[in-house]
Short mmCIF file of C-alpha atoms in Angstrom, two decimals:
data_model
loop_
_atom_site.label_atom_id
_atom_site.label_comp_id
_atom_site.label_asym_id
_atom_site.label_seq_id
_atom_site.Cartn_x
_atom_site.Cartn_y
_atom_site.Cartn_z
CA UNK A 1 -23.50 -85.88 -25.21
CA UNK A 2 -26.33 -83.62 -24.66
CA UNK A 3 -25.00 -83.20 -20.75
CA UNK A 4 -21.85 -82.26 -22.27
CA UNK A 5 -23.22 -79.64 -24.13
CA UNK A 6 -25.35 -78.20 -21.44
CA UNK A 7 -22.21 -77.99 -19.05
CA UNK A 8 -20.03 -76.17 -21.76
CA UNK A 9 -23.01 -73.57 -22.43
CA UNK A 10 -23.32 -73.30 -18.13
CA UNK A 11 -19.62 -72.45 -18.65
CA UNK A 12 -19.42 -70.26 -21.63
CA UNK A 13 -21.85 -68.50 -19.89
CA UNK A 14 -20.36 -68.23 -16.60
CA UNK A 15 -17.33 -66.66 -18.22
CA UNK A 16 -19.30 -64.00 -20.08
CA UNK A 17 -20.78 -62.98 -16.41
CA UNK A 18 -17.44 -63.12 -14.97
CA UNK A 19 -16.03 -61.40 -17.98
CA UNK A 20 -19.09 -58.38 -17.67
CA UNK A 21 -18.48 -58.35 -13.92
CA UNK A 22 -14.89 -57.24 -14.49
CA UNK A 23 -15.40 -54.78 -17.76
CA UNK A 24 -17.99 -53.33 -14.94
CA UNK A 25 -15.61 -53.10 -12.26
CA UNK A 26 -13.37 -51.24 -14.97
CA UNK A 27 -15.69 -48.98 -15.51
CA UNK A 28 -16.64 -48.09 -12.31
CA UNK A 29 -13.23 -47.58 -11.51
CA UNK A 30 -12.33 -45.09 -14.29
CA UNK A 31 -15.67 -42.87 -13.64
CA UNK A 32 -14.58 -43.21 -10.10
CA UNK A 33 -11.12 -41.89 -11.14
CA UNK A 34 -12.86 -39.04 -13.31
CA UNK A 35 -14.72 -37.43 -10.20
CA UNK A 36 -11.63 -37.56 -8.38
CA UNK A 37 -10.47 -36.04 -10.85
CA UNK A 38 -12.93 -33.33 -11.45
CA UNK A 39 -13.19 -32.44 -7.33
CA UNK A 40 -9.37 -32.38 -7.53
CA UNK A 41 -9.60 -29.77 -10.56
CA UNK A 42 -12.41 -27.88 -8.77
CA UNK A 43 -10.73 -27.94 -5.57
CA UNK A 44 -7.61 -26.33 -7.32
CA UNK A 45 -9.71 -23.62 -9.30
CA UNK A 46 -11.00 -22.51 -5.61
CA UNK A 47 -7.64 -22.39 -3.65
CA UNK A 48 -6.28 -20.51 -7.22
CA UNK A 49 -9.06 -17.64 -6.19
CA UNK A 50 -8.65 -18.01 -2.82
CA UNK A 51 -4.75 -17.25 -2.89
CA UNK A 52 -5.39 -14.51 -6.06
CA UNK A 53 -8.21 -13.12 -3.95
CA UNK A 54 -5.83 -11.66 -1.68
CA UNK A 55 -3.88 -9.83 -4.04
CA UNK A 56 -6.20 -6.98 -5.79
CA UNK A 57 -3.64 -5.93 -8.22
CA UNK A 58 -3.65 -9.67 -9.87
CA UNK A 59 -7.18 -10.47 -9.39
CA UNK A 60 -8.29 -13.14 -12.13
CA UNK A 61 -11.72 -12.84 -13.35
CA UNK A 62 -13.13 -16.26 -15.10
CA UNK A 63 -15.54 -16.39 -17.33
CA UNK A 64 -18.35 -19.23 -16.29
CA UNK A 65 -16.85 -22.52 -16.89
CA UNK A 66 -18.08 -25.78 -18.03
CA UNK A 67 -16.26 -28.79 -17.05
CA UNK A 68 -16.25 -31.62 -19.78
CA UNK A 69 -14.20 -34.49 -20.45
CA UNK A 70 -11.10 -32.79 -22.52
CA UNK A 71 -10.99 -30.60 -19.41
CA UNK A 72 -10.74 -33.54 -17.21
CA UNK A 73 -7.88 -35.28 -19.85
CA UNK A 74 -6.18 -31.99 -20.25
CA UNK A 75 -6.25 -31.99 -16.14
CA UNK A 76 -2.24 -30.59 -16.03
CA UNK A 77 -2.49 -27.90 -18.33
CA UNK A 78 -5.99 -26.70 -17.15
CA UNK A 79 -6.42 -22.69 -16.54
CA UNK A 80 -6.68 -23.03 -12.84
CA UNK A 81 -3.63 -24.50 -12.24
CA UNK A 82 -1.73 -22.08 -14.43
CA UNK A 83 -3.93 -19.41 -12.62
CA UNK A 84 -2.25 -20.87 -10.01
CA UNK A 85 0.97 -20.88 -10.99
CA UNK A 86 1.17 -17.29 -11.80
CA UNK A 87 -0.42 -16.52 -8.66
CA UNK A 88 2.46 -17.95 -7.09
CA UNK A 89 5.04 -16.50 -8.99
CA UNK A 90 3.73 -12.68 -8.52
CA UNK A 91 2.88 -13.43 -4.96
CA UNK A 92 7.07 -14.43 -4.78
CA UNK A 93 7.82 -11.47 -6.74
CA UNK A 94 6.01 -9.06 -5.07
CA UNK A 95 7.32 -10.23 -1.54
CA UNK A 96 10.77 -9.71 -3.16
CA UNK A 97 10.37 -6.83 -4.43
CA UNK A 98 8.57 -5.77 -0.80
CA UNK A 99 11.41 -7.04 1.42
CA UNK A 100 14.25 -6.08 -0.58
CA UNK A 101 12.74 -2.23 -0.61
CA UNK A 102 13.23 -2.44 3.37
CA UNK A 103 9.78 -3.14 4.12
CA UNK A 104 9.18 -4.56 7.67
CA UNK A 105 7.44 -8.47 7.63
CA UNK A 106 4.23 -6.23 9.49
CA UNK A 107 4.14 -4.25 6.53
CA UNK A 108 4.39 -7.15 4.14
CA UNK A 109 1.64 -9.14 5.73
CA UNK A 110 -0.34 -6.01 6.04
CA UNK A 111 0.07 -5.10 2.65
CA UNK A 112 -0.99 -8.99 1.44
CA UNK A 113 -3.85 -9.22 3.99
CA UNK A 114 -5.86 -6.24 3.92
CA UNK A 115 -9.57 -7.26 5.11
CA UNK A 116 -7.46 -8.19 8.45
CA UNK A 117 -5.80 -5.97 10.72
CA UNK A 118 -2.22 -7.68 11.58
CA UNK A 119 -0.55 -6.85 14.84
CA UNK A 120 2.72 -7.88 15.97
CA UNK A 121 2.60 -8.58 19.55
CA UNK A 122 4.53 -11.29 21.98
CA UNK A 123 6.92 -12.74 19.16
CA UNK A 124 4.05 -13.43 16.95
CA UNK A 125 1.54 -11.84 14.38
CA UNK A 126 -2.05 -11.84 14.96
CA UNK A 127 -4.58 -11.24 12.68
CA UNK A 128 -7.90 -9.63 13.24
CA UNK A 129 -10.56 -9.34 10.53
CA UNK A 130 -12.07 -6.01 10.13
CA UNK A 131 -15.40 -5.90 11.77
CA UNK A 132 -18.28 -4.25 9.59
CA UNK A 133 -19.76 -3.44 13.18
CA UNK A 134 -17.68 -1.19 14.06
CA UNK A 135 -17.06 2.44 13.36
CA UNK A 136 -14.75 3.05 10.53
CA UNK A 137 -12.69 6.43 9.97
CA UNK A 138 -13.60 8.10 6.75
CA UNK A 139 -9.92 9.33 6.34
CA UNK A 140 -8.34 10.06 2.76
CA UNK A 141 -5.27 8.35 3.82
CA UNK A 142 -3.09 10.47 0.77
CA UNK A 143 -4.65 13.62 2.59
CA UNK A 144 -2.11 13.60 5.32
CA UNK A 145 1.10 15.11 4.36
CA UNK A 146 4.38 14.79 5.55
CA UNK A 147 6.21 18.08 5.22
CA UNK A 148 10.01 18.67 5.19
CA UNK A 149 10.56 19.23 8.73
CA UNK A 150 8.95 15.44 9.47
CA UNK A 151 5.35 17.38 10.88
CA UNK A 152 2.04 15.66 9.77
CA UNK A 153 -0.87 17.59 8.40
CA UNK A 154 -4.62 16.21 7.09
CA UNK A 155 -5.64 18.65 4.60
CA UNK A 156 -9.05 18.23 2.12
CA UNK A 157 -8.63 17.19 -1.72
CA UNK A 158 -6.76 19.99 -2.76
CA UNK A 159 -3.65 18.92 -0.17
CA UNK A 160 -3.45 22.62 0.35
CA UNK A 161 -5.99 23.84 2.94
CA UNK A 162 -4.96 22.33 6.53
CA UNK A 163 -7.84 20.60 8.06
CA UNK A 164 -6.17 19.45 11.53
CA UNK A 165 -4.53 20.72 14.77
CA UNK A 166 -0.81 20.66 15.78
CA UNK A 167 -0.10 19.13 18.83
CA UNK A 168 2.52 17.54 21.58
CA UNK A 169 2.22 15.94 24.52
CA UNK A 170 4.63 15.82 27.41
CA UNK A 171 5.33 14.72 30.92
CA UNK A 172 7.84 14.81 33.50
CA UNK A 173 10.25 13.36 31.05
CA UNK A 174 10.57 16.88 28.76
CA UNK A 175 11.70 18.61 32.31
CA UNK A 176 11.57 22.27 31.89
CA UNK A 177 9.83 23.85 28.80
CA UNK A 178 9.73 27.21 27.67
CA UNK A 179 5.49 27.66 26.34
CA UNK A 180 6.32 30.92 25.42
CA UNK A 181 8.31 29.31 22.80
CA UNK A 182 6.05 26.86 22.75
CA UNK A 183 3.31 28.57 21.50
CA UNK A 184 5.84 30.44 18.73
CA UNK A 185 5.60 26.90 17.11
CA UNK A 186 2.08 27.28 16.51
CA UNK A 187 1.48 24.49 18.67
CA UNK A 188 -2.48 24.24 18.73
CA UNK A 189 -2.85 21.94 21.75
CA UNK A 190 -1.45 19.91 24.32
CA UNK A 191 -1.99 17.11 26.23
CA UNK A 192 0.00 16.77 30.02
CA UNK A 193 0.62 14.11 32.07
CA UNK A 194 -1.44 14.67 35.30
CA UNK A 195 0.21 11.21 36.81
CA UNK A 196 0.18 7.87 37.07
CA UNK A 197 -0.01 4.45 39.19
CA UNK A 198 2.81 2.59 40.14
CA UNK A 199 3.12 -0.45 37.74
CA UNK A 200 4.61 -2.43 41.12
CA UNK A 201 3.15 -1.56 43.96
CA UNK A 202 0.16 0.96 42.89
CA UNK A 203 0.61 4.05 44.93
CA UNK A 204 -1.01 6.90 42.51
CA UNK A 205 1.60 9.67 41.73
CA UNK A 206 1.30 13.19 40.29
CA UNK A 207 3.27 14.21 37.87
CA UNK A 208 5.71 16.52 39.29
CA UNK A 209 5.87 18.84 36.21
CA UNK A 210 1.95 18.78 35.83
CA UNK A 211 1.29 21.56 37.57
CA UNK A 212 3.92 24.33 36.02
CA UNK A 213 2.87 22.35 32.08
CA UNK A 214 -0.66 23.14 32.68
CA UNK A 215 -0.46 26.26 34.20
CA UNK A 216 2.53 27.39 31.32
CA UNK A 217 0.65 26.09 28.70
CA UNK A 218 -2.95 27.99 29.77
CA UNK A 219 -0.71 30.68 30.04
CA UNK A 220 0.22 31.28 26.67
CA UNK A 221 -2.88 30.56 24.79
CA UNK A 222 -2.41 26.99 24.11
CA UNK A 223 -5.67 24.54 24.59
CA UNK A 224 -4.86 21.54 27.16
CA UNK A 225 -5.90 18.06 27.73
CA UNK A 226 -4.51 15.74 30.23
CA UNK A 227 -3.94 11.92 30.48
CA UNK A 228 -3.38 9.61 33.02
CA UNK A 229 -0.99 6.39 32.67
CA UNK A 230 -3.21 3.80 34.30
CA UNK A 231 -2.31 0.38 35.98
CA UNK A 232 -5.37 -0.09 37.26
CA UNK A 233 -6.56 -3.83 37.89
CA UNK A 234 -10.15 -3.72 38.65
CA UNK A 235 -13.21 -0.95 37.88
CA UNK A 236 -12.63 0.49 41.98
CA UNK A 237 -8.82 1.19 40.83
CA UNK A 238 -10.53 3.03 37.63
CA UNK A 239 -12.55 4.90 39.33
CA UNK A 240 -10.02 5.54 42.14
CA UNK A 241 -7.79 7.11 38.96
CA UNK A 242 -10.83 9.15 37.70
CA UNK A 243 -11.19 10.48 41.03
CA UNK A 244 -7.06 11.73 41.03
CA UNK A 245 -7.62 13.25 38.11
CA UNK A 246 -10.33 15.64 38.42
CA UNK A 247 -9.31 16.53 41.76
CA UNK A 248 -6.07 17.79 40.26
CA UNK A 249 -7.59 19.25 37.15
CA UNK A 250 -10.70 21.13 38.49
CA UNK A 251 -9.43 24.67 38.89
CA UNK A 252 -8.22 24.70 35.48
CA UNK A 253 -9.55 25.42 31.86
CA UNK A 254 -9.42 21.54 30.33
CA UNK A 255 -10.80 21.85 26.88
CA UNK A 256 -9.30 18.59 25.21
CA UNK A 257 -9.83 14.98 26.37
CA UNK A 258 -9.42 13.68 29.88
CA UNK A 259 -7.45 10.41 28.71
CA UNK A 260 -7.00 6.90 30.03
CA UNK A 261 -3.02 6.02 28.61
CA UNK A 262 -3.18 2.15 28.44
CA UNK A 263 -0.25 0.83 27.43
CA UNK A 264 1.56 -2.63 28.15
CA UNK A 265 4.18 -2.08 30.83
CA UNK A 266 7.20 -4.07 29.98
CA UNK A 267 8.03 -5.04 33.90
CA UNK A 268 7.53 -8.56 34.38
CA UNK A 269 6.35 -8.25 37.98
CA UNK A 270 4.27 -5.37 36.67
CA UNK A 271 0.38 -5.91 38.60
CA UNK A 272 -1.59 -6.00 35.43
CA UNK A 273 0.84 -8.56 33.66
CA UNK A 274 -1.92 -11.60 33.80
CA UNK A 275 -5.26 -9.15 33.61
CA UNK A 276 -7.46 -10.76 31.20
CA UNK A 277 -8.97 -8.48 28.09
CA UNK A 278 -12.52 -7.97 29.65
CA UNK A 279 -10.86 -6.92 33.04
CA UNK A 280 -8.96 -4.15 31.02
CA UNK A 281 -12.11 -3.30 29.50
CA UNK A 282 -13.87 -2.94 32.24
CA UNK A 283 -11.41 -1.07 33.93
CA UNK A 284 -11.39 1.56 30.88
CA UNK A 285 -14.88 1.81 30.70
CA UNK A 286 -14.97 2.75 34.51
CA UNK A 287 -12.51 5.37 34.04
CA UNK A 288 -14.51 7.16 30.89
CA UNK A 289 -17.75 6.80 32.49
CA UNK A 290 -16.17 8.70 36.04
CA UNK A 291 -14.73 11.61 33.26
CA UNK A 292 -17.64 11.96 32.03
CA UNK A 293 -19.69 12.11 34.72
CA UNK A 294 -17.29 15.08 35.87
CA UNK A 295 -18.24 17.09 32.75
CA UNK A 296 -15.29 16.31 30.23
CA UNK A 297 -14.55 14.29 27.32
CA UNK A 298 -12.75 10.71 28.07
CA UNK A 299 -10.33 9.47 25.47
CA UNK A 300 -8.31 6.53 25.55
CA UNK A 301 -4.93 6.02 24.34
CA UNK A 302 -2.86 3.20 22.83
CA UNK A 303 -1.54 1.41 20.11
CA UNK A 304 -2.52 -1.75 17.83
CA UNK A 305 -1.94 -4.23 20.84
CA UNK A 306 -4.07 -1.65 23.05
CA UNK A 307 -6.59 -1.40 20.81
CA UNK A 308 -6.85 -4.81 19.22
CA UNK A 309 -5.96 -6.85 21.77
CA UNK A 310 -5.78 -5.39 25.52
CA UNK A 311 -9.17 -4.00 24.61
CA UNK A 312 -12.45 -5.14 23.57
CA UNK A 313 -13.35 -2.26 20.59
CA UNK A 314 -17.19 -3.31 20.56
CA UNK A 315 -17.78 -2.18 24.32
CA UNK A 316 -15.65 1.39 23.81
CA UNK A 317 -17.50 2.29 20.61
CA UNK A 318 -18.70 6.02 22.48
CA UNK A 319 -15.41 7.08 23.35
CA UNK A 320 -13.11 8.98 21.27
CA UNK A 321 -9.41 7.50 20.33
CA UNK A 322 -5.79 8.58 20.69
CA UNK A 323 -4.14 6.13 18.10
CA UNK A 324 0.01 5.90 18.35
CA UNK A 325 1.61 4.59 15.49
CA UNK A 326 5.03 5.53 14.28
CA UNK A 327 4.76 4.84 10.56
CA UNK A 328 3.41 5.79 7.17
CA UNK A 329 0.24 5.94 5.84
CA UNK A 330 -1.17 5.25 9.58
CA UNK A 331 -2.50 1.81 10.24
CA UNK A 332 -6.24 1.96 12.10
CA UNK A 333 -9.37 0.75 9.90
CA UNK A 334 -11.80 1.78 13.13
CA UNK A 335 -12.56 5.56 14.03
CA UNK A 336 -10.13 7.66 15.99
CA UNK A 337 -9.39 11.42 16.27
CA UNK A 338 -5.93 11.75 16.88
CA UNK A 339 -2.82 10.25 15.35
CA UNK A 340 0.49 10.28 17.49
CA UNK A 341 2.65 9.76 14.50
CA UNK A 342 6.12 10.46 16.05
CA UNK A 343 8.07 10.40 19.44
CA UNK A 344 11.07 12.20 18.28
CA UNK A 345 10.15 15.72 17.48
CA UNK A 346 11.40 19.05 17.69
CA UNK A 347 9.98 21.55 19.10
CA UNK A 348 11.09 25.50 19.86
CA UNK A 349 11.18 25.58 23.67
CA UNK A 350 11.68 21.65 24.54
CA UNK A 351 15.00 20.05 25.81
CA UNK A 352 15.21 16.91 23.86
CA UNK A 353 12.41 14.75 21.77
CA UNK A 354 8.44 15.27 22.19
CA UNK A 355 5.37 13.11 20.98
CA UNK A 356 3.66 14.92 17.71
CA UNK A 357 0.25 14.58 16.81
CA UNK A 358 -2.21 15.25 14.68
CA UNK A 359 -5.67 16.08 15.84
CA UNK A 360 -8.78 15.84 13.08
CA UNK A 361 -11.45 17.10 15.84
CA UNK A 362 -11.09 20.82 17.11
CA UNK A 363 -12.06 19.89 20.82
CA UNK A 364 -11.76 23.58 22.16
CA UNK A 365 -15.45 23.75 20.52
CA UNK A 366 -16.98 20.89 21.87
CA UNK A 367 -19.70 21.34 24.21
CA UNK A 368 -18.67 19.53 27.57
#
């Protein structure tokens, strides 16, 4: 009898450890489930900023928040993902309302991603974050105003006094011009083409107008620069370019930039096609460095893919920019001096359309 009751205690008391084992494992698993559950909610509160961060107009500011266990049983209808939620929703209405106003998917993106620069380049979009190392332009973007006839002006706060230079550029491709008439448009400067290498087989050419554009130009009191369209593939074929150019540019009064135009060529057998970005960079900086040992002031020209991608901005920081961009407000976070805003002007004295710019540096009074 007494065994009897020893084995029904052993058992009684095997079942309460069995039983405590399991109300354990219970337990376990629901505090398990409850930091799941809090990582999940935290997790959601960060991509909620994360997505609202990007979008200044509906920027949430939270108060500090302390996480207890209603939050964690009211998980569905917690602030973040409501935050969330509305996020969404303006982000969708705000692309709608974008798009539907004829906005270009560059512009969206731009608009929704502004610590990046995006470029649009070989049937993609790339995105570049703005580098705090780099030299910034201090431009008041709402300064520059478009005036009736299309032409571009940077003025100071008031919007009425003009604070930068009118100017074209032109090659061969304007044919004949008239600088008398030119200079009736108050045309401030220009820059001419003074030639360019072959994008095939690499011969250097000069520009067969060059010589009656500079000379017409000088004529009629209008400051000049000149630019070069370069294919060159290594820092010899730079230099060799240099070297073209101030032969051809020696016996005249060059006050403006001595430019290096580097520009994609859209041949597909074009020589430069598969040059890496350091090559191009090297190539540039070869060029500038021969211009400047000549006594004038290199510039380089080119657009976002030049600039952002062709190019390596960190090694070109001490030479002055062209930027091209054929939109408004212009669309360059890192310093340049002029914008060529259009490629279709008019102009008194010019068959046909002519690159406008607008220059924020009077050259004419830098020391060379």
């Amino acid at each position: 009898m007494a065994n009897k009751s020893a084995r029904r205690s052993r058992r009684k008391q095997k079942i309460s450890l069995i039983t405590n084992i399991i109300f354990s494992l219970i337990t376990l698993t629901a505090l398990t489930g409850c930091i799941i559950l809090l990582l999940q909610n935290y997790s959601m509160r960060n991509e909620s900023r994360e997505v609202l961060g990007r979008l200044e107009e509906y920027e949430i500011r939270e108060k500090e928040y302390i996480y207890t266990q209603e939050d964690l049983e009211a998980y569905s209808d917690s602030a973040a993902l409501q935050a969330l939620e509305q996020g969404r929703q303006d982000v969708l209405a705000d692309l709608k309302t974008a798009i539907s106003g004829g906005n270009s998917t560059a512009a969206v993106l731009r608009r929704f991603y502004p610590e990046d620069v995006v470029v649009y380049a070989d049937g993609g979009y790339n995105f570049f974050p703005v580098l705090d190392a780099l030299k910034k332009n201090d431009y008041v973007y709402d300064n520059f105003i478009q005036r009736e006839n299309g032409e571009i002006v940077y003025t100071d706060e008031t919007q009425i006094n003009i604070l930068s230079l009118k100017g074209i550029d032109v090659s061969k491709h304007q044919g004949e011009i008239n600088w008398r008439k030119v200079a009736g448009e108050d045309i401030d400067y220009t820059f001419i083409r003074a030639g360019f290498r072959g994008s095939s087989e690499g011969k250097l050419v000069e520009d067969e107008y060059f010589q009656d554009n500079i000379e017409g130009a000088l004529d009629n009191g209008i400051d000049v620069g000149v630019y070069f369209y370069t294919q060159a593939m290594t820092v010899e074929e730079a230099e060799e370019e240099a070297e073209f150019v101030i032969d051809l540019i020696e016996d005249y009064d060059v006050t403006y930039p001595v430019v290096l135009d580097l520009e994609e060529s859209t041949s597909s057998s074009a020589r430069t096609a598969n040059m890496t970005q350091e090559e191009y960079t090297k190539a540039a900086i070869a060029f500038c460095e021969k211009i400047k040992e000549a006594g004038y002031t290199p510039m380089i020209y080119g657009n976002l893919k030049t600039f952002m991608i062709m190019l390596d901005l960190k090694q070109l920081e001490d030479y002055e920019k062209w930027f091209a961009y054929y939109d408004t407000p212009v669309y360059f976070p890192y310093a340049f001096s002029i914008w060529q805003y259009s490629s279709k002007g008019s102009i008194e004295g010019i068959k046909g359309d002519v690159d406008l710019n607008v220059c924020m540096k009077d050259f004419s009074n830098q020391s060379q």
